[in-house]
Coordinates of C-alpha atoms in Angstrom, one line a residue:
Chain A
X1 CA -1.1 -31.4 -17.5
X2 CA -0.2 -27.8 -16.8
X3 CA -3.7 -26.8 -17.7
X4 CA -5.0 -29.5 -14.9
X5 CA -3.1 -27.9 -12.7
X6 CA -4.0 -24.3 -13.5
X7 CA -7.7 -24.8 -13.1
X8 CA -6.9 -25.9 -9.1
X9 CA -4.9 -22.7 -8.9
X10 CA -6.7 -20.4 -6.3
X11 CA -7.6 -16.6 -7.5
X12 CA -6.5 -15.3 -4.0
X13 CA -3.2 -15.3 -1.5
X14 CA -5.0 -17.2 1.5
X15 CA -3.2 -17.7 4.6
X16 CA -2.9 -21.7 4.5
X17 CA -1.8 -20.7 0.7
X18 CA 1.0 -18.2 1.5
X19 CA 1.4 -20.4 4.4
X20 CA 2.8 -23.7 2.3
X21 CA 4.3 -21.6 0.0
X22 CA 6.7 -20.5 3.1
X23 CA 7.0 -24.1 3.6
X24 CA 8.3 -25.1 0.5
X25 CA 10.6 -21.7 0.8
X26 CA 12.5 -22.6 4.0
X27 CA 12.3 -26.3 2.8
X28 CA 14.4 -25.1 -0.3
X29 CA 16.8 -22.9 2.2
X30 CA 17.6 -25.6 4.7
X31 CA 18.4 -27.8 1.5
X32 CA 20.8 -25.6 0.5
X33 CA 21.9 -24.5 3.6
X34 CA 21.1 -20.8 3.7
X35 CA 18.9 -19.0 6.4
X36 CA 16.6 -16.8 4.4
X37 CA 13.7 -14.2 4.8
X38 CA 10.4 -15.3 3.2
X39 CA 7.7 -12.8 2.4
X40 CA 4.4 -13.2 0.8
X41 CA 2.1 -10.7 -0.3
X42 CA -1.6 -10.4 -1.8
X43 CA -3.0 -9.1 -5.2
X44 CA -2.8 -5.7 -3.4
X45 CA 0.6 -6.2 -2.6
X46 CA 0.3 -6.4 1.2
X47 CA 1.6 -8.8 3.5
X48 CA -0.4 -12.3 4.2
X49 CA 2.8 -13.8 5.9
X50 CA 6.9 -13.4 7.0
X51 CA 8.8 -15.6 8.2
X52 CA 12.4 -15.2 9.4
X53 CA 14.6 -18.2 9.4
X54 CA 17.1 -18.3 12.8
X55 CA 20.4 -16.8 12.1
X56 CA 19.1 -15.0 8.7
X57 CA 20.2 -11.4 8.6
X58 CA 17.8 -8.5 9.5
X59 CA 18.4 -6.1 6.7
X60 CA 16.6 -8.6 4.8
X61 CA 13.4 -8.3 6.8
X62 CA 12.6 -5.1 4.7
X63 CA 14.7 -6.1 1.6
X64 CA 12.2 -9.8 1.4
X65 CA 9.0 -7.8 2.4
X66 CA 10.0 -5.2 -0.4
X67 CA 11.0 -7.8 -3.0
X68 CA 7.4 -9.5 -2.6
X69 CA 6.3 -5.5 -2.8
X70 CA 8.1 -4.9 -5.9
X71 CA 7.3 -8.2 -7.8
X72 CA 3.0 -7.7 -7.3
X73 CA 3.4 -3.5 -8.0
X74 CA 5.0 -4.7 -11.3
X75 CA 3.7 -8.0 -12.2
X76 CA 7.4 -8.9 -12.5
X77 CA 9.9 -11.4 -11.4
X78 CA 12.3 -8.8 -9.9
X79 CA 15.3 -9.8 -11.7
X80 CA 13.8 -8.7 -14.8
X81 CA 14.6 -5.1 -13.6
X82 CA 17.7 -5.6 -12.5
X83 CA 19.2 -4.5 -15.9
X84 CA 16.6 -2.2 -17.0
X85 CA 17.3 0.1 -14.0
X86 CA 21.2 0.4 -14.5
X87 CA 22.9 3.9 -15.8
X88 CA 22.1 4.2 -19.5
X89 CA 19.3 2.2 -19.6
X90 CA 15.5 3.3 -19.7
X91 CA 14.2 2.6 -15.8
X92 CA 17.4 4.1 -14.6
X93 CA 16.1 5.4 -10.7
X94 CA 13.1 3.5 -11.1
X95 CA 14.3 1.9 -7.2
X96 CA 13.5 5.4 -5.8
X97 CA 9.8 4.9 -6.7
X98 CA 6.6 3.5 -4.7
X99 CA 8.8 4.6 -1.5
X100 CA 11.8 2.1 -2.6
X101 CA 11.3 -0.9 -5.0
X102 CA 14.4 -4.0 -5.0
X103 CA 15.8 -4.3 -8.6
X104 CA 17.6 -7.6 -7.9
X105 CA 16.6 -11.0 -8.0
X106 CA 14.2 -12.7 -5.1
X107 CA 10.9 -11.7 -5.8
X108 CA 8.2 -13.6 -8.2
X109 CA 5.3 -13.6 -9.1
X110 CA 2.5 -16.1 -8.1
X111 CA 0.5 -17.1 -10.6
X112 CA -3.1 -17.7 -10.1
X113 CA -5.7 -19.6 -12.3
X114 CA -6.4 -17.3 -14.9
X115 CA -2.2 -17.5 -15.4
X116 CA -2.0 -13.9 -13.8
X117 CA -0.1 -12.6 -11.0
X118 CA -2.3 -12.9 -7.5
X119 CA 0.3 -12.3 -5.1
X120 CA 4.2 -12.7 -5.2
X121 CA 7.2 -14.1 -2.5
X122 CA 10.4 -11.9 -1.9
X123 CA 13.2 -14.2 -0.5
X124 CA 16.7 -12.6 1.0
X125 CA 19.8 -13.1 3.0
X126 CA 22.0 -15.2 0.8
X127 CA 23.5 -14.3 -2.5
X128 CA 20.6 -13.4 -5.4
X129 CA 21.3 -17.0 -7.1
X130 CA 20.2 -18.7 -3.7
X131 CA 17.1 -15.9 -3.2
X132 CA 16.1 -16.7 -6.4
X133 CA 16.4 -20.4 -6.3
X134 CA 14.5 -20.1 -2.7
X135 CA 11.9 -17.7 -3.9
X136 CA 10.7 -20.3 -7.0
X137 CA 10.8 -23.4 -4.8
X138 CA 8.1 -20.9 -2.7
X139 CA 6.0 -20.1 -6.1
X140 CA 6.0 -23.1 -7.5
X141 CA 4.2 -24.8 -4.6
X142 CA 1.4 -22.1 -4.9
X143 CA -1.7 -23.4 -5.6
Chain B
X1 CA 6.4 -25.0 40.0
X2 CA 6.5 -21.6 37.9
X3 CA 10.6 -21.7 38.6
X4 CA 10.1 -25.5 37.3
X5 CA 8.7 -24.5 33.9
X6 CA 11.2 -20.8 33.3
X7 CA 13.9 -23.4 33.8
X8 CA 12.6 -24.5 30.1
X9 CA 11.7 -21.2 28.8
X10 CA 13.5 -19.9 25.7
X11 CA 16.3 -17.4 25.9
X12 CA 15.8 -15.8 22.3
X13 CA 12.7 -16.3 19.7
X14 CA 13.5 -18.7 17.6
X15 CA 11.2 -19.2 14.1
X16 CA 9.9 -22.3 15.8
X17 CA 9.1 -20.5 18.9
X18 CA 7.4 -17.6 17.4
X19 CA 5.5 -19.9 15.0
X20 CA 4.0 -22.2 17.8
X21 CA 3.3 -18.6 19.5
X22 CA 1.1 -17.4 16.2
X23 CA -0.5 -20.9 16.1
X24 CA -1.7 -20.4 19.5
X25 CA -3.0 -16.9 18.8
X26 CA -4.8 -18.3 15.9
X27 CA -6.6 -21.1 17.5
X28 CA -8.1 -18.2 20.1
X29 CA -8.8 -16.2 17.3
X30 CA -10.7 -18.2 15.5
X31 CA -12.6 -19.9 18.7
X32 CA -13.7 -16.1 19.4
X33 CA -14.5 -15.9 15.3
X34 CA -12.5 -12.7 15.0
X35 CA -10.0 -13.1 11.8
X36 CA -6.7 -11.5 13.4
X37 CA -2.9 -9.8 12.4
X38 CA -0.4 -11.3 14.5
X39 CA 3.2 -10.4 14.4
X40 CA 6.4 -11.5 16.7
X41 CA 9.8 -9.9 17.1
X42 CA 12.7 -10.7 19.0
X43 CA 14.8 -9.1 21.5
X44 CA 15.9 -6.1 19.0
X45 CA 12.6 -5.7 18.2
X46 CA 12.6 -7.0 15.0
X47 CA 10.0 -8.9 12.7
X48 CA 10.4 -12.7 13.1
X49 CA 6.8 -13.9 11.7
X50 CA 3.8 -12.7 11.1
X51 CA 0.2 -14.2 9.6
X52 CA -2.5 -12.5 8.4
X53 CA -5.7 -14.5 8.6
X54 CA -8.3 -14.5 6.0
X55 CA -10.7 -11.8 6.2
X56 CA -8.5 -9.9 9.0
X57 CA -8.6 -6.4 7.9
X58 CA -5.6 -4.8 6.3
X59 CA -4.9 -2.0 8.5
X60 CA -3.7 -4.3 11.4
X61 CA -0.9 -5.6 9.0
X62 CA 0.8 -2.3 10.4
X63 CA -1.0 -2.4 13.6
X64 CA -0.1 -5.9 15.0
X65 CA 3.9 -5.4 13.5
X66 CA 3.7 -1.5 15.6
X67 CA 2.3 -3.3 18.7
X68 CA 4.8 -5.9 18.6
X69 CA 7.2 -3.6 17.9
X70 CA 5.8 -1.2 21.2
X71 CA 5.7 -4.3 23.4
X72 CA 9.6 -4.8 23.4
X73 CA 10.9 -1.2 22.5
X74 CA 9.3 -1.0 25.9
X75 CA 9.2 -3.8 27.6
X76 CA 5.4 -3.7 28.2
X77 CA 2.4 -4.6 27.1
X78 CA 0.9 -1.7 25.3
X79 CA -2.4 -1.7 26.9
X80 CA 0.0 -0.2 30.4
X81 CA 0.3 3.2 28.0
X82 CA -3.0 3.8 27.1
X83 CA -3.7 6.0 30.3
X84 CA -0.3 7.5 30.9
X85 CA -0.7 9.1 27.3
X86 CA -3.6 10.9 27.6
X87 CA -4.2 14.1 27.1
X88 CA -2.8 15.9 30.6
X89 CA -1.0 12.5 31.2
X90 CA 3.1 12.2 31.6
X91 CA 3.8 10.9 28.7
X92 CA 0.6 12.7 26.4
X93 CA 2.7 12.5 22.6
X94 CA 4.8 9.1 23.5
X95 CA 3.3 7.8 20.1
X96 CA 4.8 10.2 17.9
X97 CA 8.4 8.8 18.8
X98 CA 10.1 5.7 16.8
X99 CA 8.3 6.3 14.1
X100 CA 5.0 5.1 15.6
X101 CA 4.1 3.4 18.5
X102 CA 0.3 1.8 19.9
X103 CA -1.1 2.7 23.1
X104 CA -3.6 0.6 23.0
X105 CA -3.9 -3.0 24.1
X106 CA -2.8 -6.2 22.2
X107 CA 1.0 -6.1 22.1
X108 CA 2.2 -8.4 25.0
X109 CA 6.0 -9.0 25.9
X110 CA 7.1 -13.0 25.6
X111 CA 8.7 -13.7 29.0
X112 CA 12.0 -15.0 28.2
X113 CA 13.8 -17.7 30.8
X114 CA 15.2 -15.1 33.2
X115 CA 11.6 -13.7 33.4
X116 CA 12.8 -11.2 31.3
X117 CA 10.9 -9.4 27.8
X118 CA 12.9 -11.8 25.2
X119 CA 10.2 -10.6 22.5
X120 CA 6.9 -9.9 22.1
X121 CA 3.5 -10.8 20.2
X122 CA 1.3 -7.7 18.5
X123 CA -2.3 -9.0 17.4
X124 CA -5.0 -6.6 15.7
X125 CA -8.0 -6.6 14.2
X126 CA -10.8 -6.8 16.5
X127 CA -11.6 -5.0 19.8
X128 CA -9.1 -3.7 22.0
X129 CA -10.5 -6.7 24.6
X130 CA -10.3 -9.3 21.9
X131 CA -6.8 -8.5 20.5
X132 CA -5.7 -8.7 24.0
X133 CA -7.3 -11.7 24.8
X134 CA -5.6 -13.6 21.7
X135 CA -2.1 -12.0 22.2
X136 CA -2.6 -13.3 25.7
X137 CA -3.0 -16.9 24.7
X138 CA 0.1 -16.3 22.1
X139 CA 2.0 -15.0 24.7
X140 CA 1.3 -18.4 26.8
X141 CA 2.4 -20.9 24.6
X142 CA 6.0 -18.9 24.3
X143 CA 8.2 -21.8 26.3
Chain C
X1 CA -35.5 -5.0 -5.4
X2 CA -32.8 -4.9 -3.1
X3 CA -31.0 -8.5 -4.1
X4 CA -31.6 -7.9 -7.5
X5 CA -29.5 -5.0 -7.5
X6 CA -26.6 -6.6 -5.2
X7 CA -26.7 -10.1 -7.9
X8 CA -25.7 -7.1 -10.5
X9 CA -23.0 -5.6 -8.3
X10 CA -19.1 -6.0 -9.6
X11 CA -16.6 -7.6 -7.3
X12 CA -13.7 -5.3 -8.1
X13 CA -13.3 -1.8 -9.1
X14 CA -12.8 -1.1 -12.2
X15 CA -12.1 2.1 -13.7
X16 CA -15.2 2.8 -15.2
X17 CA -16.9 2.1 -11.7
X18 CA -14.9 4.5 -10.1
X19 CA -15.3 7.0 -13.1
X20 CA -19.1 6.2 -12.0
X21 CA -19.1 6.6 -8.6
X22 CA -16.8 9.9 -9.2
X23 CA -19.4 11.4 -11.3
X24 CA -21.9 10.9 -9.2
X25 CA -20.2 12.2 -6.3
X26 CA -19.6 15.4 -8.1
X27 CA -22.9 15.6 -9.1
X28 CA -23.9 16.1 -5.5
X29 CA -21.4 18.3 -4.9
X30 CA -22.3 20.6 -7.5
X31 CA -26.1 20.5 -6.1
X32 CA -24.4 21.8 -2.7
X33 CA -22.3 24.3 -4.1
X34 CA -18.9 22.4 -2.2
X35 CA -16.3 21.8 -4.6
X36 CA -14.5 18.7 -3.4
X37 CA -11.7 16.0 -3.9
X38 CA -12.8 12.4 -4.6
X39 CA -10.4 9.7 -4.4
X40 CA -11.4 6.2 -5.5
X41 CA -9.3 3.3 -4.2
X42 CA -9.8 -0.7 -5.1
X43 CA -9.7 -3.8 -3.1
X44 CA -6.3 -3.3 -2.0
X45 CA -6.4 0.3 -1.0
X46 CA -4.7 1.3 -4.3
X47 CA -5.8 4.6 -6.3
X48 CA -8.2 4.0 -9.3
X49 CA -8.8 7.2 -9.5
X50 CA -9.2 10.7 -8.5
X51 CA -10.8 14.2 -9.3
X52 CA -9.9 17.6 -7.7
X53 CA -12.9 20.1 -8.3
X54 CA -12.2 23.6 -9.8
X55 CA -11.5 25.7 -6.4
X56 CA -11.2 23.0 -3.9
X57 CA -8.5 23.1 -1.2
X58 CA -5.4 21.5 -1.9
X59 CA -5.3 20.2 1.4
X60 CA -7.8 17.5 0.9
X61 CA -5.5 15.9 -2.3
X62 CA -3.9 13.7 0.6
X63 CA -7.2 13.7 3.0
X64 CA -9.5 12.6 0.6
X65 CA -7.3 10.1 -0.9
X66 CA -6.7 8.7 3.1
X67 CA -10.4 8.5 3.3
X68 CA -10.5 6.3 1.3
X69 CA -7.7 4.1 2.2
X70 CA -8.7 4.2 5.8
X71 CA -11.9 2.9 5.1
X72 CA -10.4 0.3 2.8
X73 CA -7.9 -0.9 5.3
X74 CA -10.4 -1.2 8.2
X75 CA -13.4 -1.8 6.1
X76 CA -15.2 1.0 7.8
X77 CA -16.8 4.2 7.1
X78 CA -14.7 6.7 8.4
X79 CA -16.9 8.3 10.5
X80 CA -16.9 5.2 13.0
X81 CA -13.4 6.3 14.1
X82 CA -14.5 9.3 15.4
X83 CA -15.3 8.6 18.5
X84 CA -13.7 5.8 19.5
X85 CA -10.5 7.3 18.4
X86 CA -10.8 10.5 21.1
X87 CA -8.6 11.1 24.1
X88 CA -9.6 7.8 26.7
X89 CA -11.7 5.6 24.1
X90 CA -10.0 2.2 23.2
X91 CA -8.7 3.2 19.8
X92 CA -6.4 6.3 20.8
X93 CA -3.7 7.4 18.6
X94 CA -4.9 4.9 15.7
X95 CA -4.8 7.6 13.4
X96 CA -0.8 7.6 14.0
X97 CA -0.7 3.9 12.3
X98 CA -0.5 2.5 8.9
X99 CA 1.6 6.1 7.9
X100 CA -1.7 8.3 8.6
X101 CA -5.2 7.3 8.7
X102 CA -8.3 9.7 8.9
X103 CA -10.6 9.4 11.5
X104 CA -13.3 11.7 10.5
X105 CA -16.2 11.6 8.2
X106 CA -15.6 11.1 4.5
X107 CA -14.5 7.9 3.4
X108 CA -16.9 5.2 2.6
X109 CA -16.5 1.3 1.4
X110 CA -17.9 0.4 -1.5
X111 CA -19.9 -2.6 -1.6
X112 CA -19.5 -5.5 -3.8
X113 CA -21.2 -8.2 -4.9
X114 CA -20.8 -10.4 -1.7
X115 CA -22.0 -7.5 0.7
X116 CA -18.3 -7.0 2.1
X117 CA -15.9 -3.7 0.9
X118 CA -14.4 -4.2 -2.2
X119 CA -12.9 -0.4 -2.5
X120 CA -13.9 3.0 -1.0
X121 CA -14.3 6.8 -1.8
X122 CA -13.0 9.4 -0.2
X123 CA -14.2 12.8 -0.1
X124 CA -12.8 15.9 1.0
X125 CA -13.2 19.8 0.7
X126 CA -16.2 20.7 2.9
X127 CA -17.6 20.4 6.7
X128 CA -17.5 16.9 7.5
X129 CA -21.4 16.7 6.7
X130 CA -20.6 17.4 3.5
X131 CA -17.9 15.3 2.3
X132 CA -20.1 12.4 4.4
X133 CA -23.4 13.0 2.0
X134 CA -21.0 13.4 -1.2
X135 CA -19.2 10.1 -0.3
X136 CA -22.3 8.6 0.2
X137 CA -23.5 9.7 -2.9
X138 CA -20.3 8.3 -5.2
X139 CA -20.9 4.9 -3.0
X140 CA -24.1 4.5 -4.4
X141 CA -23.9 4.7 -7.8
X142 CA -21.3 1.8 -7.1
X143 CA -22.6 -1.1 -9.0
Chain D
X1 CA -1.3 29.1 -37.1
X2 CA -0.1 28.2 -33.8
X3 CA -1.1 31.7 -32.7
X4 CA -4.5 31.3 -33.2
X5 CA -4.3 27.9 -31.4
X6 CA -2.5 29.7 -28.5
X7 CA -4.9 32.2 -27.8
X8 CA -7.5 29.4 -27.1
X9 CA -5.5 27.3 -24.8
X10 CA -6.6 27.4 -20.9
X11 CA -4.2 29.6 -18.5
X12 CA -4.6 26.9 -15.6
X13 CA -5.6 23.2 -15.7
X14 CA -9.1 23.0 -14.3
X15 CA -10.6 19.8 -13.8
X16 CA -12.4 19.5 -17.0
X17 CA -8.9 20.2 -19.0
X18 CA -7.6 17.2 -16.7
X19 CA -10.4 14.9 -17.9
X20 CA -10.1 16.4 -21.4
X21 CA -6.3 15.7 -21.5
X22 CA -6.7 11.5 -19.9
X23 CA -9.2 11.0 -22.1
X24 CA -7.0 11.6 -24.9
X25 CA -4.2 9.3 -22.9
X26 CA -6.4 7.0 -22.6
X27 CA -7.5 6.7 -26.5
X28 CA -3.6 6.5 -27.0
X29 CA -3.0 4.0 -24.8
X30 CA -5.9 1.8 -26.1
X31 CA -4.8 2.2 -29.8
X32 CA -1.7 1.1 -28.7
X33 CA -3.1 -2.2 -26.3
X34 CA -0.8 -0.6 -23.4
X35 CA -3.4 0.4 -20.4
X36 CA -2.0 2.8 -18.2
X37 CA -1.9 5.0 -15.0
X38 CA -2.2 8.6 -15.7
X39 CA -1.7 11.6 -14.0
X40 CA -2.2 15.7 -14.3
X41 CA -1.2 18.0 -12.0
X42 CA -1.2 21.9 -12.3
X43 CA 1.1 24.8 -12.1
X44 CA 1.5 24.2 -8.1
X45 CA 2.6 20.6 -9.5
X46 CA -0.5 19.7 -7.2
X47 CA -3.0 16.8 -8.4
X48 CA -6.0 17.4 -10.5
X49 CA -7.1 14.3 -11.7
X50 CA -5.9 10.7 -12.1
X51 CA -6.9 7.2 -13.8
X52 CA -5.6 3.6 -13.6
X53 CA -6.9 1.7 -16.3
X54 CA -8.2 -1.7 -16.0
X55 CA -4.8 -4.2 -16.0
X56 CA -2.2 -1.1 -15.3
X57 CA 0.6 -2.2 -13.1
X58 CA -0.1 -0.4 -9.3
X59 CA 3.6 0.4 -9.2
X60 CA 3.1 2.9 -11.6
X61 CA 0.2 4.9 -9.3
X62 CA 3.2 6.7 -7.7
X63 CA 5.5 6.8 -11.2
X64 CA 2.9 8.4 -13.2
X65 CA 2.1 11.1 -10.5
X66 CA 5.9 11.5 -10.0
X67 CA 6.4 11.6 -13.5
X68 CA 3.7 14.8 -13.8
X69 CA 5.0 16.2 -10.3
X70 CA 8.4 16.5 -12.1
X71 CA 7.8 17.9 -15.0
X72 CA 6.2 20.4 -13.6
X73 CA 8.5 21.3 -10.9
X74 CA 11.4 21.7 -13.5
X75 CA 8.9 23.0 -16.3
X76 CA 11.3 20.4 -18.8
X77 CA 9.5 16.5 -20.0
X78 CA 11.3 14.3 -17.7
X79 CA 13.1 12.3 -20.5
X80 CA 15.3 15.4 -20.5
X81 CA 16.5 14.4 -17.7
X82 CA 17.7 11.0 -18.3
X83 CA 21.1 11.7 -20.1
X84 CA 21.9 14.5 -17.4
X85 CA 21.5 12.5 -14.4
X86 CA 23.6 9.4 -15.3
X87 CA 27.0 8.9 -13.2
X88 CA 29.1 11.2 -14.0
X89 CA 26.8 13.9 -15.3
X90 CA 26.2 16.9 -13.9
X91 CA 22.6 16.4 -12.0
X92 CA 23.8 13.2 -10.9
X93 CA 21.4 12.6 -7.9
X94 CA 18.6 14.9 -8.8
X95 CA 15.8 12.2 -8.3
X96 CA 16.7 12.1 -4.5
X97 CA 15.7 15.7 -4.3
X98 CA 11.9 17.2 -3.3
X99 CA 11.2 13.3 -1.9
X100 CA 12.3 11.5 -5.1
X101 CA 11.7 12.5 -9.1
X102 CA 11.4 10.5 -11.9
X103 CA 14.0 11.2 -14.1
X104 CA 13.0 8.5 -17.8
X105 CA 10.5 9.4 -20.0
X106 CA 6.5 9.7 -19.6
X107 CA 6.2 13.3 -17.5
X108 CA 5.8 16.4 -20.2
X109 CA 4.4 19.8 -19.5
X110 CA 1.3 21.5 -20.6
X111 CA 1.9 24.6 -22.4
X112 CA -0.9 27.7 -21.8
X113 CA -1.8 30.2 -23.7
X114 CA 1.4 32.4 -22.8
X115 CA 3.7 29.4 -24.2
X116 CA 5.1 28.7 -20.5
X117 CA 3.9 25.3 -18.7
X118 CA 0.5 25.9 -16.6
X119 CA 0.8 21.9 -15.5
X120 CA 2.1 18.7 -16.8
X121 CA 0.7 14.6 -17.6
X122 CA 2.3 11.9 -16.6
X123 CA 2.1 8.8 -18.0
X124 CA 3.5 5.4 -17.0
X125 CA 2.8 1.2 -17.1
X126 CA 4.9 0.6 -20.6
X127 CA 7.9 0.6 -22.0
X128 CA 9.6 4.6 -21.3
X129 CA 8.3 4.7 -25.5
X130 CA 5.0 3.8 -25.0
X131 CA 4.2 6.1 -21.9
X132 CA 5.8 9.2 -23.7
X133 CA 3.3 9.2 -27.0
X134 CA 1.0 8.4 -24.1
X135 CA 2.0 11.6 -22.4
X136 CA 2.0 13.6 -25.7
X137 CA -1.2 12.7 -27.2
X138 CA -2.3 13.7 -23.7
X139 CA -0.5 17.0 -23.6
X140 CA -1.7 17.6 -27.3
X141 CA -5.6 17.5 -25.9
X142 CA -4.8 20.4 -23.7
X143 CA -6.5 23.5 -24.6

């Protein structure tokens, strides 16, 4: 099954692509009840499409864009760097990188056909839990 | 008539709002075949969506957000400052202030009910003529 | 001979093409006596790679390197800014966007496979004849 | 021994030393199945010569050229750094100086021929282990 589904994957971040995987985003925030910021980005790591959901706070117009940044520049779901990058550990002040990288959860990967990372969504507003949650309800309906 | 249809116009840009604004942009854009950046921000200014069609160069990513952005920092469309900022002009340098604006045309302020800028549309990536013409037809379908 | 060639051509740039294409460039610079920069960048305006001369400026670390993301991000040789970039033509101040863009000769796409840009060089050191006929030099050894 | 050696080794980083000194990164990094970004810079801590491998993370573009930049600047390998920056240290903060350093392993000087750094590598896509035996089997091929 999940290799049926991987050969239908696309290689690229299209706009009618980033496009339902905004959908599925703000479906997955109104379901929960939390405005978010949705942001999806290319294999390059810039922006296809944003979207900001009414009453969703502003600070997380640059904290979505830069979680969707972060996960493609790393090829990692951003929680994964979230302990990594505390005092004592080995990417302490990696955040002050690439012109300021997010270290907390909200940004994944999207996984294209050949099971890499083509793109990634970076979700905030509401706690990490419910950016997270938000921001794999987005990946999952890539592709 | 006109007083008829403000009566119904939007007071702030909701998501809906600036989503049926992008969708109108993109149906000009692609009758014209030219692959466009469109952004739309809200009364502070700020990013509420933005697309990226395919094949759209990248460059208007922060073109179309910057004309957007110029269009309601000012309150007018950016095509009114391309003459008043040449060289000899009053206001030769404007650019160089909030971190960057356009002078060129293609941002266009979206007339809120009290005929009032409530927002604005940025689009970029053809000619100066074209971008205007499809921030134009954005514009319209605001309300 | 021509789609022969263009059949063989990659679709990305890989670091052995842009090794290729810096070569090459250096080749022609040493033929004209200009010690130059020469900035690769891929599909998504990222540096590959990059070579600094023995006795070129310093200055040209950042210009070349723009070069070549300019003409990444608006899929243009950089020379065609030139012009339409001057005090009164429509593109005015577009070197103020997308956190500095060069609009003078230098940067040049590389083609791919499909006849569209899939990365550019950038060169930078010498008059702008030069780092135009060096550029064009590292861009056709792409492939 | 190490006399003899030193009398050899370069008094400034020319372009060929750069290539000379990736190479040997990049021999490391294939033995170890880790590809890589990797940077050299000279005594000005200026850019000579840079090389994403194929598969390298693009976050690491800017670590691995801040990584060299830093060494550089504070003649030291930038793992020393790690212990004295933590909270509570007494460089707490340093990596927000000279527009942000990178304070974990991968950045280490190389020594000329008077035994005093004349430019550094900088090495980064793997763990903080993998890009320092990067960064000294780099360093090792200078000179």
């Amino acid at each position: 099954m999940s290799a049926t589904r991987s050969r239908t994957k696309p290689t690229t971040v299209s706009l009618a692509a980033a496009e339902a995987v905004i959908a599925a985003a703000k479906e997955k925030a109104e379901e929960i009840g939390q405005p978010m910021n949705i942001a999806v980005v290319d294999a390059g790591a810039r922006l296809v499409a944003f979207a900001r959901m009414d009453g969703a706070i502003m600070a997380s117009i640059d904290i979505s864009q830069r979680k969707a940044f972060t996960a493609m520049m790393l090829k990692l779901p951003t929680h994964a760097l979230a302990e990594v990058t505390q005092p004592g550990q080995p990417l302490y002040g990696l955040e002050h990188t690439n012109g300021g990288l997010v270290t907390f959860a909200g940004g994944v990967p999207l996984i294209g056909r050949g099971g890499e990372p083509v793109g990634a969504i970076g979700v905030s507003a509401g706690s990490v839990e419910q950016d997270q949650e938000v921001a794999e309800a987005g990946a999952a309906a890539f592709g």
